[in-house]
Coordinates of C-alpha atoms in Angstrom, one line a residue:
M92 CA 71.5 88.9 167.7
L93 CA 71.5 90.2 172.5
K94 CA 67.5 89.6 171.4
T95 CA 68.3 86.1 170.4
A96 CA 70.1 86.2 173.3
A97 CA 67.9 87.5 175.9
V98 CA 65.3 84.8 174.2
I99 CA 66.8 81.8 174.9
A100 CA 67.9 82.2 177.8
L101 CA 64.7 83.3 178.7
F102 CA 63.7 79.2 177.8
S103 CA 65.9 78.2 179.4
S104 CA 65.4 79.2 182.5
G105 CA 62.0 78.1 182.5
L106 CA 63.3 74.8 181.2
I107 CA 65.4 75.1 184.8
A108 CA 62.2 76.5 186.5
L109 CA 59.2 73.5 185.6
F110 CA 62.2 71.2 186.7
F111 CA 62.5 71.9 190.3
S112 CA 58.8 73.2 190.6
S113 CA 57.1 69.7 189.3
K114 CA 55.8 69.1 192.9
E115 CA 53.2 70.4 195.0
L116 CA 54.3 73.3 197.6
K117 CA 53.2 73.5 201.0
V118 CA 51.3 76.8 201.9
P119 CA 53.0 78.6 205.5
T120 CA 51.7 79.4 208.5
L121 CA 53.3 83.2 208.6
P122 CA 53.5 84.5 212.7
E123 CA 51.3 87.8 212.8
T124 CA 55.1 89.8 213.3
N125 CA 54.9 93.0 215.7
W126 CA 55.7 95.7 212.6
G127 CA 55.7 98.6 215.0
S128 CA 58.4 100.9 217.4
K129 CA 56.7 98.9 220.3
K130 CA 58.2 95.9 220.1
S131 CA 56.3 93.9 223.2
G132 CA 54.5 96.7 222.9
K133 CA 50.2 95.9 223.3
E134 CA 48.0 96.8 220.4
S135 CA 45.2 98.7 221.8
A136 CA 42.0 97.6 218.7
E137 CA 40.9 100.7 219.2
I138 CA 39.4 101.5 215.3
R139 CA 39.8 105.7 215.4
P140 CA 38.4 108.1 213.1
F141 CA 40.8 110.0 211.1
K142 CA 40.4 113.3 208.2
I143 CA 43.5 114.5 206.9
D144 CA 44.4 117.8 208.3
V145 CA 47.5 119.1 207.0
P146 CA 48.8 121.7 209.0
A147 CA 49.3 125.9 207.4
K148 CA 53.1 125.6 207.7
V149 CA 53.7 122.4 205.9
L150 CA 51.4 124.4 203.1
D151 CA 53.6 127.1 202.9
D152 CA 56.9 125.7 203.4
L153 CA 56.3 123.4 199.0
K154 CA 55.2 126.8 198.2
Y155 CA 58.4 128.4 198.4
R156 CA 60.5 125.5 197.9
L157 CA 58.4 125.1 194.3
A158 CA 58.2 129.1 193.7
H159 CA 62.6 128.8 194.7
R160 CA 63.0 125.2 193.1
R161 CA 66.1 125.4 190.6
T162 CA 66.5 126.1 187.0
Y163 CA 66.7 122.4 185.1
V164 CA 68.9 120.9 181.8
A165 CA 66.6 121.7 178.9
P166 CA 65.3 118.1 177.6
L167 CA 67.0 117.6 174.0
E168 CA 65.5 118.2 171.0
D169 CA 62.5 116.4 169.7
V170 CA 63.3 113.4 172.7
A171 CA 59.3 114.3 174.0
W172 CA 59.6 112.1 177.5
T173 CA 61.7 109.1 175.7
Y174 CA 64.8 110.6 177.7
G175 CA 61.9 110.4 180.7
I176 CA 59.6 113.4 182.0
S177 CA 60.5 116.4 180.3
T178 CA 61.5 119.5 182.3
K179 CA 59.6 121.4 180.8
Y180 CA 55.8 120.1 180.8
L181 CA 57.3 119.6 184.5
N182 CA 57.8 123.1 184.6
T183 CA 54.1 124.1 183.5
V184 CA 53.0 121.6 186.1
L185 CA 54.6 122.5 189.1
D186 CA 53.5 126.7 188.1
Y187 CA 49.8 124.9 188.3
W188 CA 50.7 122.8 191.6
K189 CA 52.2 126.1 192.4
D190 CA 49.6 129.3 191.7
K191 CA 46.4 126.8 191.0
Y192 CA 46.1 123.7 192.7
N193 CA 43.9 124.3 195.9
W194 CA 44.6 121.8 198.4
S195 CA 41.7 123.1 200.7
E196 CA 39.7 121.2 198.6
R197 CA 41.4 119.0 197.2
Q198 CA 41.6 118.1 201.1
T199 CA 38.3 118.3 201.4
L200 CA 37.5 116.1 198.6
L201 CA 39.0 113.8 200.1
N202 CA 37.6 113.3 203.4
K203 CA 34.8 113.5 201.2
Y204 CA 34.0 109.1 202.6
P205 CA 34.7 108.1 205.9
Q206 CA 38.8 107.5 206.4
F207 CA 39.5 106.0 210.2
I208 CA 43.4 104.5 211.7
T209 CA 43.7 101.0 213.6
N210 CA 46.8 99.3 214.6
I211 CA 47.6 96.1 213.6
Q212 CA 50.5 93.8 213.9
G213 CA 52.1 97.1 216.2
L214 CA 51.3 98.9 212.5
D215 CA 48.8 101.9 212.2
I216 CA 47.1 101.2 209.4
H217 CA 44.6 103.9 207.6
F218 CA 41.6 103.1 205.8
Y219 CA 38.4 104.4 203.9
H220 CA 35.5 102.8 205.5
V221 CA 32.5 103.5 202.3
K222 CA 29.1 101.8 203.2
P223 CA 26.7 101.6 200.8
T224 CA 23.6 104.5 201.9
N225 CA 20.2 105.0 200.3
L226 CA 19.3 101.6 199.4
P227 CA 16.3 101.1 197.8
K228 CA 13.6 98.9 200.7
D229 CA 11.6 97.7 198.4
K230 CA 14.9 94.6 196.6
N231 CA 16.6 92.6 199.9
L232 CA 20.0 93.1 198.2
K233 CA 22.9 91.7 199.9
V234 CA 25.9 94.0 201.5
L235 CA 29.3 92.4 200.5
P236 CA 32.5 93.1 201.8
L237 CA 36.1 94.3 199.7
L238 CA 38.7 95.2 200.1
L239 CA 40.3 97.4 197.6
L240 CA 44.6 97.1 197.5
H241 CA 46.6 100.5 195.9
G242 CA 50.0 99.8 194.5
W243 CA 53.7 102.0 193.6
P244 CA 53.3 104.7 193.3
G245 CA 49.7 105.2 193.5
S246 CA 48.0 105.7 196.9
V247 CA 44.1 105.5 197.8
V248 CA 43.9 108.7 195.8
E249 CA 42.8 106.0 192.5
F250 CA 40.1 104.8 194.6
Q251 CA 37.6 107.9 194.4
K252 CA 36.3 108.1 191.2
I253 CA 35.4 104.5 192.1
I254 CA 34.6 103.7 195.2
P255 CA 30.6 105.5 194.5
I256 CA 30.0 103.5 192.0
L257 CA 30.7 99.9 193.3
T258 CA 28.3 100.7 196.5
K259 CA 25.5 102.4 195.1
P260 CA 22.9 98.6 193.2
W261 CA 23.1 98.4 189.6
P262 CA 20.7 98.0 187.3
N263 CA 20.3 93.6 187.8
Q264 CA 23.1 93.3 191.0
N265 CA 21.5 91.8 193.3
F266 CA 24.5 93.0 195.7
V267 CA 26.1 95.7 196.5
F268 CA 29.6 96.3 198.1
E269 CA 31.1 97.9 201.1
I270 CA 34.4 98.1 199.9
I271 CA 37.1 99.1 202.7
A272 CA 39.9 100.9 200.7
P273 CA 43.5 101.3 202.2
S274 CA 46.8 102.4 202.4
L275 CA 49.2 99.9 202.4
P276 CA 51.9 100.0 205.8
G277 CA 54.4 102.8 204.8
Y278 CA 52.0 104.7 201.5
G279 CA 50.2 107.8 202.4
F280 CA 49.2 107.3 206.7
S281 CA 49.4 103.9 207.3
E282 CA 53.4 103.3 209.3
G283 CA 55.5 101.7 207.3
A284 CA 58.1 98.6 209.9
V285 CA 60.6 100.0 211.6
R286 CA 62.2 96.4 210.6
P287 CA 63.2 94.6 207.5
G288 CA 61.1 92.2 206.1
M289 CA 57.6 92.7 205.5
A290 CA 57.0 91.9 202.0
T291 CA 53.5 91.2 200.3
S292 CA 53.3 88.0 202.2
Q293 CA 53.5 89.7 206.0
I294 CA 51.6 92.2 204.6
A295 CA 49.1 90.2 203.6
V296 CA 48.3 88.9 207.1
I297 CA 47.6 92.9 208.6
F298 CA 45.0 93.1 205.8
K299 CA 43.8 89.5 207.1
N300 CA 43.7 91.2 210.1
L301 CA 41.9 94.7 209.2
M302 CA 39.5 92.8 208.0
H303 CA 39.3 91.0 211.4
R304 CA 38.9 93.3 213.3
L305 CA 36.3 95.0 211.3
G306 CA 33.9 91.6 211.9
F307 CA 34.5 90.2 207.8
E308 CA 35.4 86.7 208.3
K309 CA 34.9 86.7 204.6
F310 CA 35.3 88.6 201.6
Y311 CA 35.7 90.1 198.2
I312 CA 39.6 91.1 197.2
Q313 CA 40.9 93.3 194.6
G314 CA 43.4 95.3 193.5
G315 CA 46.9 96.3 190.7
D316 CA 50.5 96.9 190.6
W317 CA 51.0 95.5 194.6
G318 CA 47.2 95.4 195.4
A319 CA 47.8 92.8 192.5
V320 CA 50.4 91.2 194.8
I321 CA 49.2 90.6 198.0
T322 CA 45.7 90.2 196.9
A323 CA 46.8 87.0 195.5
N324 CA 49.0 85.7 198.3
M325 CA 46.3 86.2 200.5
A326 CA 44.4 84.2 198.2
A327 CA 46.9 81.3 198.7
L328 CA 47.2 81.9 201.9
F329 CA 43.8 82.1 203.3
P330 CA 41.6 80.9 200.5
E331 CA 39.7 79.9 203.7
Q332 CA 38.5 84.0 204.4
V333 CA 38.7 85.1 200.4
I334 CA 35.2 84.8 198.5
G335 CA 36.5 85.5 195.0
L336 CA 39.5 87.8 194.0
H337 CA 39.5 89.4 191.1
S338 CA 43.1 91.9 189.9
N339 CA 43.2 94.1 187.3
M340 CA 47.7 92.9 186.9
C341 CA 47.3 88.9 187.3
G342 CA 49.5 86.9 186.5
S343 CA 51.6 83.7 186.8
M344 CA 55.6 83.0 187.3
T345 CA 55.9 79.0 187.7
G346 CA 58.1 76.9 184.9
S347 CA 55.3 76.6 182.8
T348 CA 54.5 80.1 181.8
F349 CA 58.1 80.9 180.8
L350 CA 58.0 78.1 178.6
W351 CA 55.1 78.8 177.5
S352 CA 55.7 82.1 177.3
F353 CA 58.9 81.2 174.8
I354 CA 56.2 78.7 172.8
G355 CA 53.6 81.5 172.0
T356 CA 55.5 83.8 170.4
Y357 CA 56.6 80.8 167.8
F358 CA 52.9 79.2 167.7
P359 CA 50.6 81.2 169.1
S360 CA 47.7 78.6 168.2
L361 CA 48.9 76.7 171.2
V362 CA 48.6 79.0 174.2
G363 CA 45.0 80.4 172.6
V364 CA 46.7 83.6 171.0
N365 CA 45.9 84.0 167.3
E366 CA 43.2 86.8 167.4
H367 CA 45.2 89.3 170.3
Y368 CA 48.5 87.9 169.5
S369 CA 50.4 91.3 169.8
R370 CA 48.4 92.5 173.4
Y371 CA 51.1 89.4 174.5
F372 CA 53.5 88.6 171.4
P373 CA 56.6 88.5 171.1
L374 CA 58.8 87.6 173.8
S375 CA 61.4 90.1 171.9
R376 CA 59.0 92.8 172.7
V377 CA 57.3 92.0 175.9
L378 CA 61.3 91.2 177.3
F379 CA 62.6 94.7 176.0
N380 CA 59.8 96.4 176.8
I381 CA 60.1 95.4 180.3
I382 CA 63.7 96.2 180.2
E383 CA 63.3 99.9 179.4
E384 CA 60.5 100.6 182.3
S385 CA 61.9 98.6 185.2
G386 CA 65.1 100.6 185.4
Y387 CA 63.0 102.0 188.8
F388 CA 62.7 98.6 190.3
H389 CA 66.0 97.7 190.0
I390 CA 66.8 100.7 191.8
Q391 CA 64.1 99.9 194.8
A392 CA 64.5 96.4 195.7
T393 CA 68.4 96.9 196.2
K394 CA 69.2 100.7 197.1
P395 CA 65.7 101.8 198.6
D396 CA 66.6 105.1 200.7
T397 CA 68.6 106.2 198.4
I398 CA 66.2 107.4 196.4
G399 CA 64.4 107.1 199.0
T400 CA 66.7 110.4 200.2
A401 CA 67.2 112.1 196.7
V402 CA 63.2 112.6 195.5
T403 CA 62.1 113.3 199.7
A404 CA 64.7 115.9 199.0
S405 CA 62.0 118.4 196.7
P406 CA 58.6 118.3 195.9
D407 CA 59.4 118.4 192.0
A408 CA 61.8 115.6 192.0
L409 CA 59.4 114.4 194.1
A410 CA 56.8 115.1 191.2
A411 CA 59.3 114.0 188.3
Y412 CA 59.9 110.7 189.9
I413 CA 55.4 109.3 190.6
L414 CA 54.0 111.5 187.1
E415 CA 56.7 110.3 184.3
K416 CA 54.9 106.8 185.2
F417 CA 51.6 107.7 185.3
S418 CA 52.3 108.6 181.8
T419 CA 54.4 105.2 180.4
W420 CA 52.1 103.3 182.3
T421 CA 48.9 104.6 181.9
N422 CA 50.2 104.5 177.9
T423 CA 53.2 103.6 175.9
A424 CA 52.8 105.7 173.3
Y425 CA 52.7 108.8 175.7
K426 CA 56.2 109.8 175.6
E427 CA 56.5 110.3 171.9
R428 CA 53.7 114.2 173.5
D429 CA 55.3 116.8 174.5
D430 CA 52.7 116.2 177.8
G431 CA 53.8 112.9 178.6
G432 CA 49.5 112.1 178.0
L433 CA 49.4 113.6 181.2
T434 CA 46.1 114.6 181.1
E435 CA 44.7 112.2 177.7
K436 CA 43.1 109.9 181.1
F437 CA 43.8 112.5 184.7
T438 CA 43.4 115.5 185.5
L439 CA 46.6 117.9 187.1
D440 CA 44.4 118.4 190.2
E441 CA 44.1 114.6 190.6
L442 CA 47.3 114.0 189.8
L443 CA 49.2 115.9 192.4
D444 CA 46.6 114.9 195.3
N445 CA 48.1 111.8 194.5
V446 CA 51.5 113.2 194.6
M447 CA 50.5 115.9 197.9
I448 CA 49.2 112.3 199.5
Y449 CA 53.7 111.4 199.5
W450 CA 54.4 114.8 199.8
I451 CA 52.5 115.4 203.7
S452 CA 53.1 111.9 204.8
N453 CA 57.5 112.1 203.8
S454 CA 56.5 108.0 202.8
I455 CA 57.9 107.8 199.4
T456 CA 61.1 105.8 201.2
T457 CA 59.4 103.3 203.1
S458 CA 56.4 102.7 199.9
V459 CA 60.3 102.1 197.4
R460 CA 61.6 99.6 200.7
L461 CA 59.2 96.6 199.9
Y462 CA 60.1 96.7 196.1
A463 CA 63.5 95.0 198.9
E464 CA 61.1 93.4 200.8
N465 CA 59.8 91.5 198.1
F466 CA 62.7 90.5 196.6
C467 CA 65.1 89.2 199.4
S468 CA 66.4 85.9 200.0
S469 CA 63.4 85.7 202.9
Y470 CA 60.1 86.2 200.6
R471 CA 61.8 84.2 197.8
T472 CA 62.2 81.6 199.9
L473 CA 58.5 81.1 200.7
K474 CA 58.0 80.5 197.0
I475 CA 54.7 82.1 197.3
E476 CA 53.7 83.2 194.4
E477 CA 54.3 79.9 192.7
L478 CA 51.4 78.2 195.0
P479 CA 47.7 77.3 193.3
I480 CA 45.2 80.5 194.0
K481 CA 42.1 77.8 194.6
V482 CA 38.8 80.5 195.4
P483 CA 37.7 82.0 192.4
T484 CA 39.7 84.3 190.2
G485 CA 37.9 86.6 188.1
C486 CA 41.3 88.7 185.3
A487 CA 40.9 92.2 184.0
V488 CA 43.7 92.9 181.1
F489 CA 44.1 96.5 180.2
P490 CA 45.2 97.0 176.7
N491 CA 48.2 99.0 178.2
E492 CA 49.4 96.9 180.9
L493 CA 53.1 97.0 181.1
I494 CA 52.1 92.7 180.4
S495 CA 50.3 90.7 180.2
Q496 CA 49.2 87.0 179.9
P497 CA 46.9 84.3 178.4
E498 CA 44.3 82.9 179.9
S499 CA 46.3 79.8 179.0
M500 CA 48.9 80.8 181.5
L501 CA 46.9 82.0 184.3
K502 CA 45.1 78.8 184.8
S503 CA 48.2 77.2 185.7
R504 CA 48.5 79.4 189.2
Y505 CA 45.0 80.2 189.7
T506 CA 42.7 77.1 188.8
K507 CA 39.4 78.7 189.8
L508 CA 39.5 81.4 187.0
I509 CA 36.3 82.0 186.0
Q510 CA 35.7 85.5 184.4
Y511 CA 38.8 86.2 182.0
S512 CA 38.1 90.4 180.3
L513 CA 39.7 92.0 177.7
M514 CA 39.3 95.3 178.1
P515 CA 38.8 97.7 175.1
R516 CA 41.2 101.0 176.7
G517 CA 43.0 102.0 180.2
G518 CA 46.3 100.5 181.1
H519 CA 48.7 100.4 184.5
F520 CA 45.8 102.2 186.8
A521 CA 42.5 100.8 185.9
A522 CA 40.6 102.2 188.4
F523 CA 42.5 105.7 187.8
E524 CA 42.2 105.4 184.5
E525 CA 38.8 103.9 184.0
P526 CA 36.4 103.7 186.9
K527 CA 33.4 102.6 185.2
L528 CA 35.1 99.4 183.4
L529 CA 36.8 98.4 186.1
A530 CA 33.8 98.4 187.7
D531 CA 30.8 96.3 185.5
D532 CA 34.3 94.3 185.3
I533 CA 33.9 93.3 188.7
F534 CA 30.2 93.0 189.4
N535 CA 30.1 90.7 186.3
F536 CA 32.5 88.2 188.5
V537 CA 30.9 88.6 191.6
K538 CA 27.8 87.5 190.2
K539 CA 29.3 85.1 188.8
T540 CA 30.8 84.3 192.1
E541 CA 27.9 84.2 193.8
E542 CA 25.4 81.9 191.3
L543 CA 28.0 79.3 191.3
N544 CA 28.2 79.3 195.6
T545 CA 23.7 80.0 196.1
A546 CA 24.8 75.8 193.3
K547 CA 26.8 75.1 195.7
A548 CA 25.5 75.2 198.7
A549 CA 22.1 74.2 197.4

């Protein structure tokens, strides 16, 4: 009964949304707001080298907290991770963090690629800027700028394995990438806004300005999670600067997609998914999976500072909150395992590197505020996510992503969808889980885009 009511409600909302979204929207012009503490101050255009360097007292304090953590309530019998993270396995992770995790070595690894900070609209923005090296002299390879954007609860740690793949020549490709991978504002070593209103659309403006600061008037963009939302907004707002958009979390929230989601459940052939029905339908299963996995979303979109304060209070709380997502978002089936499947795609060192970024920068509160900003009325009234995206687009659809949509439904938003790839494996953290698969899809997409541009120019 509840499932039927939910589906009917979704169908009805789709009809209403379709009715009210029939006319073409105007692309808004967003102001270049100063989000920093010096509201009237003049920002510096200086690009400053940066290296992660955590003081010993911070590490000593961390180890003390891990050693003196409270005793947790034991998990229920035979529930694995279905009630959230297993405190039994959490103790295993925390003991490893305290006794075996070597931050000195991990910090050196994270400092392997050149990092910088520059002030954009009043905020110090941290980014990796990695240029290809040792290019063969006998080949005339084009070097193409690619902006890589992460999401929550990730960080630039997610890109450590894909950066070297993207910045080296590939067989049968006449180009290679120059990578710009920033920390989102309020994440890691990028400053967060001191006043409300900085949603994904405003971050799109910041990153457009970052690319201009670095000398790139036109560039490629790629993202997942919030990175997917921000890059889609960039493509919609600044199509003249975006050569092409690649996303591993494409989504369309127009009225027509709500309607077709309902239709596709019962008549899959009408949306072209007979062969891959289980990836997208039935709608009731998708809807209830979203409900089960989105409890965090509601609190972060309404009371971000409350949950931020609670999780900031201890490293074990922070690890529990973040690692639970790296279990179920990698594969929802992992919640049935006692270890949460954490080390199927990642090492504990890699996972703790990401947790460390949040801990040492004290950025969990500023990171989760993005949910509240993106779901406030001022952002929704812009209707940016209803704007058509008219730049060449490639969508990589990983089978264990939380939600995905058929190609036919995405075309209502991505009007130049030139590549739609059903990936053989992988989940939400694609660059972190399956860097080779994702890089291959990015190369293939950019090759198609470059060929289209060459043909257009001829």
